mmCIF file of C-alpha atoms in Angstrom:
data_model
loop_
_atom_site.group_PDB
_atom_site.id
_atom_site.type_symbol
_atom_site.label_atom_id
_atom_site.label_comp_id
_atom_site.label_asym_id
_atom_site.label_seq_id
_atom_site.Cartn_x
_atom_site.Cartn_y
_atom_site.Cartn_z
ATOM 1 C CA MET C 1 96.528 125.892 9.527
ATOM 2 C CA VAL C 2 93.284 126.168 11.472
ATOM 3 C CA LYS C 3 91.348 129.320 10.627
ATOM 4 C CA LYS C 4 87.853 130.647 11.334
ATOM 5 C CA LEU C 5 86.089 129.103 8.405
ATOM 6 C CA LEU C 6 82.673 130.005 7.091
ATOM 7 C CA VAL C 7 82.351 126.592 5.484
ATOM 8 C CA PRO C 8 81.934 123.231 7.162
ATOM 9 C CA LEU C 9 84.854 120.999 7.977
ATOM 10 C CA LEU C 10 83.967 117.408 7.217
ATOM 11 C CA SER C 11 85.130 115.291 10.097
ATOM 12 C CA ILE C 12 87.975 112.848 9.974
ATOM 13 C CA LEU C 13 85.541 109.955 9.791
ATOM 14 C CA PHE C 14 83.517 111.111 6.852
ATOM 15 C CA CYS C 15 84.736 112.729 3.744
ATOM 16 C CA ALA C 16 82.460 111.692 0.898
ATOM 17 C CA GLY C 17 82.169 108.275 2.484
ATOM 18 C CA LEU C 18 83.974 106.262 5.146
ATOM 19 C CA PHE C 19 82.652 103.189 6.848
ATOM 20 C CA LEU C 20 84.598 102.074 9.889
ATOM 21 C CA SER C 21 82.861 98.762 10.257
ATOM 22 C CA PRO C 22 83.308 96.282 7.385
ATOM 23 C CA ALA C 23 81.676 97.727 4.292
ATOM 24 C CA PRO C 24 79.213 95.683 2.197
ATOM 25 C CA ALA C 25 81.120 93.125 0.143
ATOM 26 C CA ARG C 26 79.105 93.471 -3.029
ATOM 27 C CA SER C 27 77.990 96.305 -5.247
ATOM 28 C CA ALA C 28 79.738 98.980 -3.175
ATOM 29 C CA PRO C 29 79.083 102.444 -4.636
ATOM 30 C CA TRP C 30 81.846 104.606 -6.018
ATOM 31 C CA ARG C 31 83.270 107.397 -3.928
ATOM 32 C CA VAL C 32 85.004 110.614 -4.898
ATOM 33 C CA SER C 33 86.454 113.330 -2.715
ATOM 34 C CA SER C 34 88.480 116.440 -3.542
ATOM 35 C CA TYR C 35 90.687 118.604 -1.379
ATOM 36 C CA LEU C 36 92.256 121.912 -2.406
ATOM 37 C CA ASP C 37 94.987 123.731 -0.505
ATOM 38 C CA SER C 38 94.054 127.407 -0.563
ATOM 39 C CA ALA C 39 94.187 130.298 1.888
ATOM 40 C CA GLY C 40 91.161 128.887 3.699
ATOM 41 C CA GLU C 41 91.645 125.142 3.115
ATOM 42 C CA GLN C 42 88.456 125.195 1.050
ATOM 43 C CA LYS C 43 86.625 122.004 0.241
ATOM 44 C CA VAL C 44 84.539 122.510 -2.881
ATOM 45 C CA PRO C 45 80.808 121.681 -2.585
ATOM 46 C CA ALA C 46 79.009 119.143 -4.734
ATOM 47 C CA VAL C 47 75.629 119.379 -6.464
ATOM 48 C CA VAL C 48 72.625 121.165 -4.948
ATOM 49 C CA TRP C 49 70.575 119.207 -2.422
ATOM 50 C CA GLN C 50 66.955 120.044 -1.690
ATOM 51 C CA PHE C 51 66.056 119.943 1.995
ATOM 52 C CA LYS C 52 63.008 117.821 2.774
ATOM 53 C CA PRO C 53 61.994 118.392 6.391
ATOM 54 C CA ALA C 54 61.692 115.181 8.346
ATOM 55 C CA SER C 55 60.126 114.573 11.707
ATOM 56 C CA ALA C 56 61.871 116.692 14.314
ATOM 57 C CA ASN C 57 61.262 114.097 17.014
ATOM 58 C CA PRO C 58 64.459 112.067 17.477
ATOM 59 C CA ALA C 59 64.093 108.290 17.662
ATOM 60 C CA ALA C 60 65.387 106.462 20.719
ATOM 61 C CA GLU C 61 68.539 105.235 18.947
ATOM 62 C CA GLU C 62 69.257 108.758 17.651
ATOM 63 C CA LYS C 63 68.996 110.121 21.194
ATOM 64 C CA GLN C 64 71.311 107.321 22.279
ATOM 65 C CA VAL C 65 73.972 108.501 19.806
ATOM 66 C CA VAL C 66 73.889 112.014 21.248
ATOM 67 C CA SER C 67 73.869 110.706 24.815
ATOM 68 C CA LEU C 68 76.933 108.526 24.192
ATOM 69 C CA VAL C 69 78.803 111.386 22.501
ATOM 70 C CA ASN C 70 78.056 113.693 25.434
ATOM 71 C CA GLN C 71 79.190 111.022 27.889
ATOM 72 C CA GLU C 72 82.556 110.930 26.131
ATOM 73 C CA ARG C 73 82.767 114.722 26.176
ATOM 74 C CA SER C 74 81.923 114.833 29.895
ATOM 75 C CA LYS C 75 84.651 112.294 30.648
ATOM 76 C CA ALA C 76 87.115 114.517 28.792
ATOM 77 C CA GLY C 77 85.992 117.646 30.633
ATOM 78 C CA ARG C 78 84.286 119.121 27.561
ATOM 79 C CA PRO C 79 80.880 120.834 27.688
ATOM 80 C CA VAL C 80 78.038 118.682 26.447
ATOM 81 C CA LEU C 81 76.507 119.431 23.056
ATOM 82 C CA GLN C 82 72.982 120.797 22.840
ATOM 83 C CA ALA C 83 70.555 118.606 20.880
ATOM 84 C CA ASP C 84 69.150 120.497 17.877
ATOM 85 C CA ASP C 85 65.959 119.239 16.237
ATOM 86 C CA ARG C 86 66.932 120.736 12.874
ATOM 87 C CA LEU C 87 70.220 118.853 12.904
ATOM 88 C CA PHE C 88 68.386 115.653 13.820
ATOM 89 C CA ALA C 89 66.139 116.137 10.776
ATOM 90 C CA LEU C 90 69.091 116.848 8.470
ATOM 91 C CA ALA C 91 71.118 113.924 9.782
ATOM 92 C CA ARG C 92 68.159 111.562 9.391
ATOM 93 C CA GLU C 93 67.609 112.683 5.797
ATOM 94 C CA ARG C 94 71.297 112.188 4.956
ATOM 95 C CA ALA C 95 71.309 108.753 6.593
ATOM 96 C CA ARG C 96 68.230 107.802 4.557
ATOM 97 C CA GLU C 97 69.925 108.987 1.370
ATOM 98 C CA LEU C 98 73.011 106.907 2.170
ATOM 99 C CA ALA C 99 70.891 103.821 2.803
ATOM 100 C CA GLU C 100 69.037 104.268 -0.499
ATOM 101 C CA LYS C 101 71.800 105.584 -2.807
ATOM 102 C CA GLY C 102 75.035 104.741 -1.040
ATOM 103 C CA TYR C 103 76.206 108.365 -1.054
ATOM 104 C CA ASN C 104 75.138 111.916 -0.188
ATOM 105 C CA SER C 105 74.397 113.985 -3.288
ATOM 106 C CA SER C 106 75.354 117.347 -1.757
ATOM 107 C CA SER C 107 77.915 118.818 0.598
ATOM 108 C CA LEU C 108 77.199 119.595 4.227
ATOM 109 C CA ALA C 109 77.631 123.308 3.486
ATOM 110 C CA GLN C 110 74.778 123.249 1.009
ATOM 111 C CA VAL C 111 72.303 121.342 3.185
ATOM 112 C CA LEU C 112 72.955 123.637 6.134
ATOM 113 C CA LYS C 113 72.467 126.692 3.934
ATOM 114 C CA THR C 114 69.283 125.305 2.400
ATOM 115 C CA ALA C 115 67.900 124.542 5.858
ATOM 116 C CA GLY C 116 68.765 128.069 7.036
ATOM 117 C CA ILE C 117 71.063 126.911 9.828
ATOM 118 C CA ASP C 118 73.605 129.411 11.182
ATOM 119 C CA TYR C 119 77.093 128.112 11.900
ATOM 120 C CA LEU C 120 80.743 129.037 11.978
ATOM 121 C CA TYR C 121 82.004 125.460 12.199
ATOM 122 C CA ALA C 122 80.273 122.286 11.091
ATOM 123 C CA GLY C 123 81.194 118.638 10.807
ATOM 124 C CA GLN C 124 79.666 115.322 9.810
ATOM 125 C CA SER C 125 80.649 111.822 10.893
ATOM 126 C CA THR C 126 79.181 108.754 9.246
ATOM 127 C CA VAL C 127 79.491 105.105 10.284
ATOM 128 C CA LEU C 128 77.960 101.915 8.921
ATOM 129 C CA ALA C 129 77.668 99.527 11.858
ATOM 130 C CA PRO C 130 75.371 96.855 13.291
ATOM 131 C CA SER C 131 74.497 98.910 16.381
ATOM 132 C CA VAL C 132 74.881 102.325 17.990
ATOM 133 C CA ASP C 133 77.278 100.938 20.596
ATOM 134 C CA SER C 134 79.589 99.401 17.983
ATOM 135 C CA ALA C 135 79.518 102.633 15.994
ATOM 136 C CA LEU C 136 80.643 104.643 19.015
ATOM 137 C CA LYS C 137 83.444 102.148 19.693
ATOM 138 C CA ALA C 138 84.644 102.675 16.131
ATOM 139 C CA LEU C 139 84.486 106.454 16.518
ATOM 140 C CA THR C 140 86.318 106.546 19.843
ATOM 141 C CA GLY C 141 88.814 103.908 18.719
ATOM 142 C CA SER C 142 90.363 106.281 16.201
ATOM 143 C CA ALA C 143 92.486 109.056 17.684
ATOM 144 C CA ALA C 144 91.619 111.454 14.873
ATOM 145 C CA SER C 145 87.863 110.853 15.048
ATOM 146 C CA ARG C 146 87.867 111.064 18.845
ATOM 147 C CA GLN C 147 89.619 114.423 18.621
ATOM 148 C CA GLU C 148 86.890 115.649 16.281
ATOM 149 C CA MET C 149 84.159 114.317 18.600
ATOM 150 C CA LEU C 150 85.650 116.196 21.547
ATOM 151 C CA SER C 151 86.342 119.422 19.635
ATOM 152 C CA ALA C 152 85.610 122.530 21.676
ATOM 153 C CA ARG C 153 84.405 124.457 18.622
ATOM 154 C CA TYR C 154 81.127 122.521 18.434
ATOM 155 C CA GLU C 155 78.051 123.444 20.473
ATOM 156 C CA ARG C 156 75.068 121.639 18.900
ATOM 157 C CA ILE C 157 74.437 118.136 17.609
ATOM 158 C CA GLY C 158 71.890 116.017 15.779
ATOM 159 C CA ALA C 159 71.969 112.363 14.766
ATOM 160 C CA GLY C 160 70.106 110.389 12.141
ATOM 161 C CA ILE C 161 69.826 106.650 11.621
ATOM 162 C CA ALA C 162 68.618 104.642 8.624
ATOM 163 C CA ARG C 163 68.678 100.865 8.350
ATOM 164 C CA GLN C 164 70.222 98.994 5.442
ATOM 165 C CA GLY C 165 69.648 95.292 5.972
ATOM 166 C CA SER C 166 71.222 94.273 9.258
ATOM 167 C CA ARG C 167 73.319 97.431 9.520
ATOM 168 C CA LEU C 168 72.668 101.027 10.457
ATOM 169 C CA TYR C 169 73.801 104.143 8.672
ATOM 170 C CA ILE C 170 74.513 106.537 11.541
ATOM 171 C CA VAL C 171 75.050 110.193 10.633
ATOM 172 C CA GLN C 172 76.093 112.716 13.249
ATOM 173 C CA ILE C 173 76.114 116.463 12.435
ATOM 174 C CA THR C 174 77.714 119.013 14.760
ATOM 175 C CA THR C 175 77.808 122.812 14.456
ATOM 176 C CA GLY C 176 79.215 125.719 16.401
ATOM 177 C CA GLY C 177 79.365 129.511 16.360
ATOM 178 C CA GLY C 178 75.996 129.992 14.704
ATOM 179 C CA ASP C 179 75.171 133.166 16.596
ATOM 180 C CA GLU C 180 78.060 135.023 14.962
ATOM 181 C CA VAL C 181 77.805 134.219 11.267
ATOM 182 C CA ARG C 182 74.933 133.111 9.095
ATOM 183 C CA SER C 183 75.723 130.186 6.828
ATOM 184 C CA ARG C 184 76.448 131.063 3.239
ATOM 185 C CA PRO C 185 77.342 129.096 0.112
ATOM 186 C CA ALA C 186 80.897 127.849 0.201
ATOM 187 C CA PRO C 187 82.955 129.972 -2.219
ATOM 188 C CA ASN C 188 85.181 128.343 -4.799
ATOM 189 C CA PRO C 189 88.163 130.706 -4.989
ATOM 190 C CA GLU C 190 91.318 130.267 -6.973
ATOM 191 C CA PRO C 191 93.923 128.801 -4.602
ATOM 192 C CA GLN C 192 96.429 131.351 -3.356
ATOM 193 C CA PRO C 193 100.110 130.704 -2.696
ATOM 194 C CA VAL C 194 100.551 129.381 0.808
ATOM 195 C CA PRO C 195 103.532 130.175 3.032
ATOM 196 C CA GLN C 196 105.876 127.259 3.574
ATOM 197 C CA PRO C 197 106.274 126.399 7.283
ATOM 198 C CA GLU C 198 109.561 125.277 8.735
ATOM 199 C CA PRO C 199 109.734 121.508 8.086
ATOM 200 C CA GLN C 200 109.296 119.427 11.209
ATOM 201 C CA PRO C 201 111.046 116.069 11.403
ATOM 202 C CA VAL C 202 108.391 113.369 11.451
ATOM 203 C CA PRO C 203 109.537 109.747 11.394
ATOM 204 C CA GLN C 204 107.690 107.998 8.585
ATOM 205 C CA PRO C 205 108.483 104.966 6.458
ATOM 206 C CA ALA C 206 110.407 105.906 3.353
ATOM 207 C CA PRO C 207 108.394 105.556 0.125
ATOM 208 C CA GLN C 208 109.368 102.705 -2.140
ATOM 209 C CA PRO C 209 111.147 103.523 -5.418
ATOM 210 C CA VAL C 210 108.845 104.074 -8.375
ATOM 211 C CA SER C 211 109.500 101.509 -11.063
ATOM 212 C CA GLY C 212 107.329 103.156 -13.712
ATOM 213 C CA LEU C 213 103.586 103.656 -13.691
ATOM 214 C CA THR C 214 101.168 100.765 -13.653
ATOM 215 C CA ALA C 215 98.732 100.403 -16.531
ATOM 216 C CA ASP C 216 95.906 101.909 -14.435
ATOM 217 C CA GLU C 217 98.079 104.822 -13.314
ATOM 218 C CA ARG C 218 99.226 105.574 -16.845
ATOM 219 C CA GLN C 219 95.670 105.396 -18.156
ATOM 220 C CA MET C 220 94.446 107.856 -15.533
ATOM 221 C CA VAL C 221 97.281 110.300 -16.317
ATOM 222 C CA ASP C 222 96.351 110.097 -20.014
ATOM 223 C CA LEU C 223 92.677 110.746 -19.265
ATOM 224 C CA VAL C 224 93.527 113.738 -17.060
ATOM 225 C CA ASN C 225 95.782 115.268 -19.710
ATOM 226 C CA ARG C 226 93.190 114.623 -22.414
ATOM 227 C CA GLU C 227 90.685 116.699 -20.415
ATOM 228 C CA ARG C 228 93.248 119.472 -19.977
ATOM 229 C CA ALA C 229 94.002 119.505 -23.695
ATOM 230 C CA LYS C 230 90.285 119.878 -24.470
ATOM 231 C CA ASN C 231 90.295 122.998 -22.282
ATOM 232 C CA GLY C 232 93.439 124.514 -23.750
ATOM 233 C CA LEU C 233 95.631 123.658 -20.756
ATOM 234 C CA PRO C 234 99.147 122.200 -20.846
ATOM 235 C CA PRO C 235 99.542 118.559 -19.797
ATOM 236 C CA LEU C 236 100.608 117.670 -16.285
ATOM 237 C CA LYS C 237 104.001 116.027 -15.979
ATOM 238 C CA VAL C 238 104.328 112.919 -13.834
ATOM 239 C CA ASN C 239 106.358 113.599 -10.705
ATOM 240 C CA PRO C 240 107.910 110.369 -9.329
ATOM 241 C CA ASP C 241 107.872 111.676 -5.755
ATOM 242 C CA LEU C 242 104.146 112.469 -6.044
ATOM 243 C CA VAL C 243 103.549 108.984 -7.429
ATOM 244 C CA LYS C 244 105.241 107.521 -4.338
ATOM 245 C CA VAL C 245 103.065 109.642 -2.057
ATOM 246 C CA ALA C 246 99.866 108.801 -3.976
ATOM 247 C CA ARG C 247 100.605 105.074 -3.797
ATOM 248 C CA LEU C 248 101.374 105.223 -0.089
ATOM 249 C CA LYS C 249 98.149 107.161 0.556
ATOM 250 C CA ALA C 250 96.079 104.647 -1.434
ATOM 251 C CA GLU C 251 97.741 101.722 0.364
ATOM 252 C CA ASP C 252 97.116 103.402 3.722
ATOM 253 C CA MET C 253 93.418 103.910 2.886
ATOM 254 C CA VAL C 254 92.984 100.238 1.977
ATOM 255 C CA LYS C 255 95.031 98.964 4.920
ATOM 256 C CA ASN C 256 93.291 101.125 7.530
ATOM 257 C CA ASN C 257 89.815 100.971 5.965
ATOM 258 C CA TYR C 258 89.048 104.680 5.653
ATOM 259 C CA PHE C 259 88.083 107.145 2.911
ATOM 260 C CA SER C 260 89.309 110.579 3.869
ATOM 261 C CA HIS C 261 91.834 113.224 2.940
ATOM 262 C CA THR C 262 93.194 113.062 6.490
ATOM 263 C CA SER C 263 95.264 109.916 7.007
ATOM 264 C CA PRO C 264 95.650 108.471 10.512
ATOM 265 C CA THR C 265 99.240 107.684 9.487
ATOM 266 C CA TYR C 266 100.364 110.740 7.511
ATOM 267 C CA GLY C 267 97.922 113.544 8.391
ATOM 268 C CA SER C 268 96.589 115.886 5.681
ATOM 269 C CA PRO C 269 97.707 115.560 2.033
ATOM 270 C CA PHE C 270 99.905 118.619 2.487
ATOM 271 C CA ASP C 271 101.476 117.328 5.701
ATOM 272 C CA MET C 272 102.278 114.136 3.838
ATOM 273 C CA MET C 273 103.838 115.952 0.877
ATOM 274 C CA ARG C 274 106.080 117.942 3.177
ATOM 275 C CA GLN C 275 107.081 114.826 5.105
ATOM 276 C CA PHE C 276 108.440 113.393 1.865
ATOM 277 C CA GLY C 277 110.238 116.571 0.863
ATOM 278 C CA ILE C 278 107.798 117.842 -1.765
ATOM 279 C CA SER C 279 107.562 121.640 -1.959
ATOM 280 C CA TYR C 280 104.820 123.551 -3.732
ATOM 281 C CA SER C 281 103.030 126.843 -4.066
ATOM 282 C CA TYR C 282 99.735 125.162 -4.981
ATOM 283 C CA ALA C 283 98.599 121.654 -4.113
ATOM 284 C CA GLY C 284 95.485 119.532 -4.347
ATOM 285 C CA GLU C 285 94.243 115.986 -3.903
ATOM 286 C CA ASN C 286 91.404 113.992 -5.478
ATOM 287 C CA LEU C 287 90.218 110.634 -4.137
ATOM 288 C CA ALA C 288 87.964 108.098 -5.818
ATOM 289 C CA GLY C 289 86.791 104.584 -5.120
ATOM 290 C CA ALA C 290 85.582 102.681 -8.176
ATOM 291 C CA PRO C 291 86.035 99.356 -9.973
ATOM 292 C CA THR C 292 87.720 100.796 -13.100
ATOM 293 C CA VAL C 293 89.811 103.760 -14.224
ATOM 294 C CA GLU C 294 87.062 104.872 -16.607
ATOM 295 C CA SER C 295 84.344 104.953 -13.949
ATOM 296 C CA ALA C 296 86.602 106.755 -11.466
ATOM 297 C CA HIS C 297 87.554 109.369 -14.084
ATOM 298 C CA THR C 298 83.939 109.898 -15.159
ATOM 299 C CA ASN C 299 82.795 110.410 -11.573
ATOM 300 C CA LEU C 300 85.628 112.850 -10.874
ATOM 301 C CA MET C 301 84.897 114.903 -13.988
ATOM 302 C CA ASN C 302 81.183 114.996 -13.149
ATOM 303 C CA SER C 303 81.956 116.610 -9.764
ATOM 304 C CA PRO C 304 82.694 120.362 -9.893
ATOM 305 C CA GLY C 305 85.310 120.234 -7.157
ATOM 306 C CA HIS C 306 87.313 117.385 -8.638
ATOM 307 C CA ARG C 307 86.996 118.764 -12.147
ATOM 308 C CA ALA C 308 88.380 122.073 -10.853
ATOM 309 C CA ASN C 309 91.470 120.308 -9.518
ATOM 310 C CA ILE C 310 92.021 118.387 -12.762
ATOM 311 C CA LEU C 311 91.669 121.567 -14.851
ATOM 312 C CA ASN C 312 93.467 123.910 -12.461
ATOM 313 C CA PRO C 313 95.943 125.996 -14.511
ATOM 314 C CA ASN C 314 98.149 126.468 -11.427
ATOM 315 C CA PHE C 315 99.001 122.767 -11.303
ATOM 316 C CA THR C 316 101.969 121.505 -13.345
ATOM 317 C CA ARG C 317 102.804 118.099 -11.820
ATOM 318 C CA ILE C 318 100.751 115.022 -10.988
ATOM 319 C CA GLY C 319 101.157 111.742 -9.144
ATOM 320 C CA ILE C 320 98.693 108.856 -9.391
ATOM 321 C CA GLY C 321 98.337 105.888 -7.056
ATOM 322 C CA VAL C 322 95.928 103.020 -7.694
ATOM 323 C CA VAL C 323 95.535 100.180 -5.206
ATOM 324 C CA ALA C 324 93.063 97.282 -5.318
ATOM 325 C CA GLY C 325 91.385 95.734 -2.290
ATOM 326 C CA SER C 326 88.843 98.416 -1.407
ATOM 327 C CA PRO C 327 85.106 97.704 -0.972
ATOM 328 C CA TYR C 328 84.678 99.951 -4.042
ATOM 329 C CA GLY C 329 87.068 97.818 -6.113
ATOM 330 C CA LYS C 330 90.103 100.115 -6.278
ATOM 331 C CA ILE C 331 91.250 103.289 -4.551
ATOM 332 C CA PHE C 332 92.466 106.081 -6.858
ATOM 333 C CA VAL C 333 94.577 108.908 -5.424
ATOM 334 C CA GLN C 334 95.478 111.952 -7.526
ATOM 335 C CA GLU C 335 98.079 114.362 -6.105
ATOM 336 C CA PHE C 336 98.639 117.742 -7.782
ATOM 337 C CA ILE C 337 101.251 120.457 -7.236
ATOM 338 C CA GLY C 338 102.298 123.645 -8.966
#
């Protein structure tokens, strides 16, 4: 499903917030992330971010990040990435924002556009770790994140570091293909029917039977359908198979300590649906990390991308999974099909 995209692809390690090292135990911020299966696998941007130029001179630790990444690429026979001062400045600003707010207020597509950076492909990886060396070990220790680090589509790199107590927020931004296409705002098209590939047998644990929705799951379904009713849309019906998938995804996120649409166990949301025999013409996924159903729902509805999934007229079925044990309190997974 890889295509030449004119929007950035957030890396496996960072999709609205993933920390590979142990996350702060108290007052962890909420997280939300949406994913929409359309002709171009479009991720919908968040609110507008204003670029504030920072010093273009990379700090020693930021240079170390790039040096270590290029060492890994050289070992794998990949060309080294060219250091880009503009990407250093952007990465440093996003690291600072994470250290101060706990989240980035805008998508990578928007900050690259605002900064006037040309690209065909772009990615961001974010790690919260005590040192640069430990961050790189976390990045290379995951097969999915290592694959992204060694991707041949990237040509340039910048890294930014901001300290939060004894830990470092390390943000790495990579781009490629900038000479061909100038960055532009990520469009937000209506999802188009996608062709169904021949199912491939993938051995995965069978989902456990659904014995009714939990109180949190039922409450979230009610809140979603209340929003749809306000907008003149029919309610979504609970699909037991989607509930199984949503619960497994939430459990996998807690167990493997990640926050991303791409699971190291199951792959993309759409790979996972197909593995469990779920067919669709339209599909979407929303993720949130929050202490309560109400706060998760509010944050999702306040984000244009997630709101678009909840109010998408093409969706007819929903599955909700809620699992406690995350640094954010609980992980909420919403799966949609139509």
